[in-house]
CSV table of C-alpha atoms in Angstrom, one decimal:
chain,number,residue,atom,x,y,z
R,10,UNK,CA,59.1,91.6,91.7
R,11,UNK,CA,62.7,92.0,92.0
R,12,UNK,CA,63.6,89.9,95.4
R,13,UNK,CA,65.0,86.7,95.6
R,14,UNK,CA,62.1,85.5,98.1
R,15,UNK,CA,58.2,85.5,97.2
R,16,UNK,CA,56.1,88.5,98.3
R,17,UNK,CA,52.5,88.2,99.1
R,18,UNK,CA,51.5,90.5,96.0
R,19,UNK,CA,51.4,90.0,92.1
R,20,UNK,CA,51.7,93.2,90.0
R,21,UNK,CA,48.2,93.7,87.7
R,22,UNK,CA,49.8,92.9,84.5
R,23,UNK,CA,52.3,90.1,83.4
R,24,UNK,CA,53.0,86.2,83.3
R,25,UNK,CA,54.3,85.0,86.8
R,26,UNK,CA,55.4,81.3,87.1
R,27,UNK,CA,54.1,79.3,90.1
R,28,UNK,CA,56.9,78.4,92.5
R,29,UNK,CA,59.4,80.6,90.9
R,30,UNK,CA,57.6,84.2,91.0
R,31,UNK,CA,54.5,83.6,93.0
R,32,UNK,CA,53.5,81.4,95.9
R,33,UNK,CA,50.4,79.3,95.3
R,34,UNK,CA,47.1,80.4,97.5
R,35,UNK,CA,44.3,82.7,97.1
R,36,UNK,CA,44.6,85.9,95.6
R,37,UNK,CA,42.3,89.2,95.8
R,38,UNK,CA,42.5,92.3,93.8
R,39,UNK,CA,40.4,95.3,94.8
R,40,UNK,CA,39.1,96.1,91.1
R,41,UNK,CA,39.2,93.5,88.0
R,42,UNK,CA,36.7,95.7,85.6
R,43,UNK,CA,37.5,94.8,82.2
R,44,UNK,CA,40.3,92.7,83.0
R,45,UNK,CA,41.1,89.3,82.6
R,46,UNK,CA,43.3,86.3,83.8
R,47,UNK,CA,44.3,82.8,83.0
R,48,UNK,CA,45.6,80.2,84.9
R,49,UNK,CA,48.1,77.6,83.0
R,50,UNK,CA,47.0,74.3,85.0
R,51,UNK,CA,49.1,71.8,82.9
R,52,UNK,CA,52.6,70.6,82.8
R,53,UNK,CA,54.8,73.0,80.7
R,54,UNK,CA,51.6,75.7,80.6
R,55,UNK,CA,48.9,73.4,78.8
R,56,UNK,CA,45.1,73.5,79.7
R,57,UNK,CA,44.8,77.2,80.1
R,58,UNK,CA,41.7,78.0,82.2
R,59,UNK,CA,40.7,82.0,82.4
R,60,UNK,CA,37.9,84.5,82.9
R,61,UNK,CA,37.1,87.4,80.7
R,62,UNK,CA,35.9,90.1,81.2
R,63,UNK,CA,36.1,90.7,85.1
R,64,UNK,CA,33.4,92.2,86.5
R,65,UNK,CA,33.6,95.6,88.4
R,66,UNK,CA,34.7,95.3,92.3
R,67,UNK,CA,37.1,92.8,94.2
R,68,UNK,CA,37.8,89.5,92.5
R,69,UNK,CA,39.3,86.3,94.0
R,70,UNK,CA,41.8,83.5,92.2
R,71,UNK,CA,42.8,80.3,93.7
R,72,UNK,CA,46.4,79.4,92.4
R,73,UNK,CA,46.8,75.8,93.0
R,74,UNK,CA,50.4,74.2,93.7
R,75,UNK,CA,50.2,72.1,90.7
R,76,UNK,CA,49.7,75.5,88.2
R,77,UNK,CA,52.4,76.1,85.7
R,78,UNK,CA,51.9,79.8,85.5
R,79,UNK,CA,49.3,83.0,85.9
R,80,UNK,CA,48.9,85.7,83.6
R,81,UNK,CA,46.9,88.4,84.8
R,82,UNK,CA,45.7,92.1,82.9
R,83,UNK,CA,44.0,94.0,85.6
R,84,UNK,CA,44.4,97.6,86.9
R,85,UNK,CA,45.3,97.0,90.6
R,86,UNK,CA,47.8,94.2,92.2
R,87,UNK,CA,46.7,90.9,93.6
R,88,UNK,CA,47.0,90.4,97.3
R,89,UNK,CA,47.5,86.8,98.9
R,90,UNK,CA,45.0,86.3,101.4
R,91,UNK,CA,45.1,82.6,102.4
R,92,UNK,CA,47.6,79.7,101.7
R,93,UNK,CA,46.7,76.9,99.1
R,94,UNK,CA,43.7,74.7,100.0
R,95,UNK,CA,44.3,71.1,100.8
R,96,UNK,CA,43.0,68.4,98.5
R,97,UNK,CA,39.3,67.6,99.7
R,98,UNK,CA,40.0,63.9,99.7
R,99,UNK,CA,42.6,64.4,102.3
R,100,UNK,CA,45.5,63.2,100.1
R,101,UNK,CA,49.1,64.9,100.2
R,102,UNK,CA,49.3,68.2,98.2
R,103,UNK,CA,51.3,67.9,95.0
R,104,UNK,CA,54.6,69.6,95.3
R,105,UNK,CA,55.1,72.8,93.4
R,106,UNK,CA,58.1,73.7,91.3
R,107,UNK,CA,61.3,75.0,93.1
R,108,UNK,CA,63.6,77.4,91.8
R,109,UNK,CA,67.1,78.8,92.8
R,110,UNK,CA,66.1,82.0,94.9
R,111,UNK,CA,68.3,84.4,92.9
R,112,UNK,CA,66.8,83.3,89.5
R,113,UNK,CA,63.7,85.5,89.4
R,114,UNK,CA,66.0,88.8,90.6
R,115,UNK,CA,68.5,87.5,87.5
R,116,UNK,CA,65.3,87.3,85.1
R,117,UNK,CA,64.1,90.5,85.9
R,118,UNK,CA,67.2,92.2,85.2
R,119,UNK,CA,67.3,90.6,82.0
R,120,UNK,CA,63.8,91.5,80.9
R,121,UNK,CA,64.5,94.9,82.2
R,122,UNK,CA,67.2,95.7,80.1
R,123,UNK,CA,65.2,94.7,76.8
R,124,UNK,CA,62.2,97.2,77.9
R,125,UNK,CA,63.6,100.3,75.9
R,126,UNK,CA,63.4,98.3,72.7
R,127,UNK,CA,59.9,97.1,73.0
R,128,UNK,CA,58.7,100.9,72.0
R,129,UNK,CA,60.5,100.5,68.7
R,130,UNK,CA,57.4,98.5,67.3
R,131,UNK,CA,54.5,101.3,67.8
R,132,UNK,CA,57.6,103.8,66.5
R,133,UNK,CA,57.8,101.9,63.5
R,134,UNK,CA,54.3,101.8,63.1
R,135,UNK,CA,54.2,105.5,63.3
R,136,UNK,CA,56.7,106.1,60.9
R,137,UNK,CA,55.3,104.5,58.3
R,138,UNK,CA,52.2,106.3,58.6
R,139,UNK,CA,54.0,109.6,58.3
R,140,UNK,CA,55.8,108.1,55.2
R,141,UNK,CA,52.4,106.9,53.8
R,142,UNK,CA,50.2,109.7,54.6
R,143,UNK,CA,51.3,112.1,51.3
R,144,UNK,CA,50.1,109.3,49.1
R,145,UNK,CA,47.3,107.3,50.9
R,146,UNK,CA,46.0,110.6,52.7
R,147,UNK,CA,44.9,111.4,56.6
R,148,UNK,CA,42.8,108.5,56.8
R,149,UNK,CA,46.0,106.2,56.3
R,150,UNK,CA,47.6,108.1,59.2
R,151,UNK,CA,44.6,108.0,61.5
R,152,UNK,CA,44.4,104.2,61.1
R,153,UNK,CA,48.1,103.4,61.7
R,154,UNK,CA,47.9,105.8,64.7
R,155,UNK,CA,45.2,103.8,66.5
R,156,UNK,CA,47.3,100.7,65.4
R,157,UNK,CA,50.4,102.3,66.9
R,158,UNK,CA,48.4,103.1,70.1
R,159,UNK,CA,47.2,99.5,70.2
R,160,UNK,CA,50.7,98.0,69.7
R,161,UNK,CA,52.3,100.3,72.6
R,162,UNK,CA,49.6,99.0,75.2
R,163,UNK,CA,50.1,95.2,74.1
R,164,UNK,CA,53.4,95.1,73.2
R,165,UNK,CA,55.2,95.4,76.5
R,166,UNK,CA,53.5,93.1,78.5
R,167,UNK,CA,53.6,90.3,75.9
R,168,UNK,CA,57.2,90.8,74.7
R,169,UNK,CA,58.5,91.1,78.4
R,170,UNK,CA,56.4,87.7,78.9
R,171,UNK,CA,57.8,85.9,76.0
R,172,UNK,CA,61.3,87.1,76.7
R,173,UNK,CA,61.1,86.0,80.3
R,174,UNK,CA,59.8,82.6,79.3
R,175,UNK,CA,62.7,82.1,77.0
R,176,UNK,CA,65.4,83.3,79.3
R,177,UNK,CA,63.7,80.8,81.7
R,178,UNK,CA,63.7,77.8,79.3
R,179,UNK,CA,67.5,78.6,79.2
R,180,UNK,CA,67.9,78.4,82.7
R,181,UNK,CA,66.3,74.8,82.9
R,182,UNK,CA,69.2,73.8,85.4
R,183,UNK,CA,68.1,76.6,87.8
R,184,UNK,CA,64.6,75.2,88.6
R,185,UNK,CA,62.9,72.0,89.2
R,186,UNK,CA,59.1,70.6,88.5
R,187,UNK,CA,57.5,67.6,90.3
R,188,UNK,CA,58.2,65.7,87.1
R,189,UNK,CA,61.9,65.6,88.1
R,190,UNK,CA,61.2,63.8,90.9
R,191,UNK,CA,60.2,59.7,91.7
R,192,UNK,CA,57.6,59.3,94.1
R,193,UNK,CA,59.9,59.1,97.1
R,194,UNK,CA,61.2,62.5,96.3
R,195,UNK,CA,57.9,64.3,95.4
R,196,UNK,CA,56.6,63.1,99.1
R,197,UNK,CA,59.6,64.7,100.8
R,198,UNK,CA,59.5,67.6,98.9
R,199,UNK,CA,55.6,67.9,99.8
R,200,UNK,CA,56.7,67.7,103.6
R,201,UNK,CA,59.8,70.4,103.1
R,202,UNK,CA,56.9,73.1,101.3
R,203,UNK,CA,54.1,72.0,103.9
R,204,UNK,CA,56.7,73.4,106.7
R,205,UNK,CA,57.9,76.3,105.1
R,206,UNK,CA,54.6,77.3,104.3
R,207,UNK,CA,53.4,76.7,108.0
R,208,UNK,CA,56.3,79.1,109.2
R,209,UNK,CA,55.8,81.5,106.4
R,210,UNK,CA,51.9,82.0,107.1
R,211,UNK,CA,52.0,81.6,111.1
R,212,UNK,CA,51.0,84.8,112.7
R,213,UNK,CA,54.3,85.3,114.7
R,214,UNK,CA,56.3,85.4,111.3
R,215,UNK,CA,53.7,87.7,109.8
R,216,UNK,CA,54.0,90.1,112.6
R,217,UNK,CA,57.8,90.0,112.7
R,218,UNK,CA,58.2,88.0,116.2
R,219,UNK,CA,60.2,85.5,114.5
R,220,UNK,CA,63.4,86.6,112.2
R,221,UNK,CA,60.9,87.8,109.1
R,222,UNK,CA,63.6,89.0,107.3
R,223,UNK,CA,65.9,85.5,107.8
R,224,UNK,CA,62.7,83.5,107.1
R,225,UNK,CA,62.3,85.2,103.9
R,226,UNK,CA,65.9,84.6,102.5
R,227,UNK,CA,66.7,81.1,104.4
R,228,UNK,CA,63.5,79.3,103.9
R,229,UNK,CA,63.6,79.6,100.1
R,230,UNK,CA,67.1,78.6,99.9
R,231,UNK,CA,66.6,75.5,102.2
R,232,UNK,CA,64.0,74.5,99.9
R,233,UNK,CA,66.0,75.1,96.7
R,234,UNK,CA,69.1,73.2,98.2
R,235,UNK,CA,67.0,69.9,99.4
R,236,UNK,CA,65.2,69.8,95.9
R,237,UNK,CA,68.2,69.6,94.4
R,238,UNK,CA,69.3,66.8,96.6
R,239,UNK,CA,66.0,64.9,96.1
R,240,UNK,CA,66.1,65.4,92.3
R,241,UNK,CA,69.8,63.8,92.3
R,242,UNK,CA,68.4,61.0,94.5
R,243,UNK,CA,65.6,60.4,92.6
R,244,UNK,CA,67.8,60.0,89.3
R,245,UNK,CA,70.1,57.7,90.9
R,246,UNK,CA,67.0,55.5,92.5
R,247,UNK,CA,65.8,55.2,88.9
R,248,UNK,CA,69.1,54.3,87.2
R,249,UNK,CA,70.0,51.9,90.1
R,250,UNK,CA,66.5,50.0,89.6
R,251,UNK,CA,67.4,49.8,85.9
R,252,UNK,CA,70.7,48.4,86.7
R,253,UNK,CA,69.3,45.9,89.2
R,254,UNK,CA,66.9,44.8,86.8
R,255,UNK,CA,69.3,44.0,84.1
R,256,UNK,CA,70.7,41.1,85.9
R,257,UNK,CA,70.6,39.0,89.4
R,258,UNK,CA,74.6,37.8,89.1
R,259,UNK,CA,75.9,38.2,92.6
R,260,UNK,CA,79.0,40.1,91.6
R,261,UNK,CA,76.6,42.7,90.1
R,262,UNK,CA,74.8,42.8,93.2
R,263,UNK,CA,78.1,43.2,95.2
R,264,UNK,CA,79.0,46.2,92.9
R,265,UNK,CA,75.6,47.8,93.3
R,266,UNK,CA,75.4,47.7,97.3
R,267,UNK,CA,78.1,50.4,98.3
R,268,UNK,CA,76.4,52.6,96.0
R,269,UNK,CA,73.1,51.8,97.8
R,270,UNK,CA,74.5,52.2,101.1
R,271,UNK,CA,75.7,55.7,99.8
R,272,UNK,CA,72.3,56.6,98.5
R,273,UNK,CA,70.7,55.4,101.8
R,274,UNK,CA,73.2,57.7,104.0
R,275,UNK,CA,72.3,60.7,101.6
R,276,UNK,CA,68.6,59.8,102.0
R,277,UNK,CA,69.0,59.7,105.9
R,278,UNK,CA,70.9,63.2,105.7
R,279,UNK,CA,68.2,65.0,104.0
R,280,UNK,CA,65.5,63.1,106.1
R,281,UNK,CA,67.1,65.0,109.2
R,282,UNK,CA,67.3,68.5,107.4
R,283,UNK,CA,63.7,68.0,106.6
R,284,UNK,CA,62.7,67.1,110.1
R,285,UNK,CA,64.4,69.9,111.2
R,286,UNK,CA,62.2,72.4,109.1
R,287,UNK,CA,59.0,70.4,110.4
R,288,UNK,CA,60.3,70.9,114.2
R,289,UNK,CA,60.6,74.8,113.3
R,290,UNK,CA,56.9,74.7,111.7
R,291,UNK,CA,55.6,72.9,114.6
R,292,UNK,CA,57.1,75.6,117.1
R,293,UNK,CA,55.9,78.2,114.8
R,294,UNK,CA,51.8,76.8,115.0
R,295,UNK,CA,52.6,76.5,118.9
R,296,UNK,CA,53.9,80.0,119.4
R,297,UNK,CA,50.6,80.8,117.5
R,298,UNK,CA,48.5,79.0,119.6
R,299,UNK,CA,50.0,81.2,122.7
R,300,UNK,CA,49.7,84.4,120.7
R,301,UNK,CA,45.8,84.1,120.3
R,302,UNK,CA,45.4,83.2,123.9
R,303,UNK,CA,47.2,86.1,125.0
R,304,UNK,CA,45.3,88.4,122.6
R,305,UNK,CA,42.2,86.6,123.9
R,306,UNK,CA,43.2,87.5,127.4
R,307,UNK,CA,43.8,90.9,126.6
R,308,UNK,CA,40.5,91.2,125.0
R,309,UNK,CA,38.8,89.9,128.2
R,310,UNK,CA,41.3,92.5,130.2
R,311,UNK,CA,39.7,95.3,128.3
R,312,UNK,CA,36.2,94.1,129.6
R,313,UNK,CA,37.3,93.5,133.0
R,314,UNK,CA,36.9,97.3,134.5
R,315,UNK,CA,33.2,96.7,134.1
R,316,UNK,CA,33.0,93.5,136.1
R,317,UNK,CA,35.3,95.3,138.5
R,318,UNK,CA,33.0,98.2,139.0
R,319,UNK,CA,29.9,95.8,139.4
R,320,UNK,CA,32.2,94.0,142.3
R,321,UNK,CA,32.9,97.4,143.8
R,322,UNK,CA,29.0,98.5,143.6
R,323,UNK,CA,28.1,95.1,145.6
R,324,UNK,CA,30.8,94.3,147.7
R,325,UNK,CA,34.0,95.8,149.5
R,326,UNK,CA,36.5,97.1,146.9
R,327,UNK,CA,39.0,94.6,148.4
R,328,UNK,CA,37.3,91.6,147.2
R,329,UNK,CA,37.8,92.8,143.5
R,330,UNK,CA,41.7,93.0,144.2
R,331,UNK,CA,42.2,89.2,143.9
R,332,UNK,CA,40.3,89.1,140.6
R,333,UNK,CA,42.2,91.9,139.1
R,334,UNK,CA,45.5,90.2,140.3
R,335,UNK,CA,44.5,86.7,138.8
R,336,UNK,CA,43.9,88.4,135.2
R,337,UNK,CA,47.4,90.3,135.8
R,338,UNK,CA,49.1,86.9,136.7
R,339,UNK,CA,47.4,85.0,133.9
R,340,UNK,CA,48.6,87.6,131.2
R,341,UNK,CA,52.3,87.4,132.9
R,342,UNK,CA,52.0,83.8,132.3
R,343,UNK,CA,51.0,83.5,128.9
R,344,UNK,CA,53.3,86.3,127.9
R,345,UNK,CA,56.4,84.4,129.5
R,346,UNK,CA,54.8,81.1,127.5
R,347,UNK,CA,55.0,82.9,124.2
R,348,UNK,CA,58.5,84.1,124.6
R,349,UNK,CA,59.4,80.6,125.3
R,350,UNK,CA,57.5,79.6,122.4
R,351,UNK,CA,59.2,81.9,120.4
R,352,UNK,CA,62.6,81.1,121.7
R,353,UNK,CA,61.9,77.5,120.9
R,354,UNK,CA,60.7,78.2,117.2
R,355,UNK,CA,64.1,80.5,117.0
R,356,UNK,CA,66.5,77.2,118.5
R,357,UNK,CA,64.6,74.8,116.2
R,358,UNK,CA,65.3,77.6,113.1
R,359,UNK,CA,68.7,77.1,114.2
R,360,UNK,CA,69.1,73.6,113.7
R,361,UNK,CA,68.8,74.1,110.0
R,362,UNK,CA,72.0,73.7,108.3
R,363,UNK,CA,73.5,77.1,106.9
R,364,UNK,CA,72.8,77.6,103.0
R,365,UNK,CA,75.5,76.7,100.8
């Protein structure tokens, strides 16, 4: 995983941070035989939930928006097959962590530079075996040889994951978690992520009818920039509440009023940006409806010749022409509507401010 935007797949071996490396949702691997997975469901990686060993054949896993990380060790990759499920009680989904889109590629580069050093561990074990074999015999060499194989298989993934986690911790200013926001900030971020997920998971986007490349780059950048603003607003709201609660003197209230006004202006500005994202998502959903209707009509048209033959067998041929023409007109109208909806979606996407 080396790009700045999420992909819809997870490599079979490694530890991946939700909202930074992978998107939440339902994933499937074709064969999990003998492998295992662990979801770290609590804040900061606590409360692990896992399964081992996995049975032969396909395996599915639901990575929740509130998960911290996902660790996997299977022979095949995981493929995202569905977006995350909404809470059963109908409450808004908890927002996921948000990272600078360039962070993942940066971590991958740093970790990759360390990869050759990982093989020093099994080579060291083999070296000790060769040195000790004249004194301790061949069984010593065989035993250390087996240990070297185990180290060679286990060290890369474990060491790379630990290295990645340490590098991620050093870059704490490059990602935000829901705990960095107050209630208002979390509610706004949930709206942002719902809109982005709606665009990303729409059929018209998956099939490239929207600007898929631009969405893959622009939407994560929009999410990160909005999340940064929401985090600052949350911090200032908390500080403002603390200052307000200290005293009720009119002079203090008068001094705080301009600060509160500036905060309100910032909230209004970011709200407009979120609403622009939601309009974009709504246009994408609307285009999806037309696309599904067009495909339904195409399926009907494929069957139309059977009805045409039936009409031709029973009445004059000219009676069949209006029916065929109506299907053609309906198809043309749906195609025009789909183009209009796609144009409206592109226009709504154009309302988003350019990323900094």
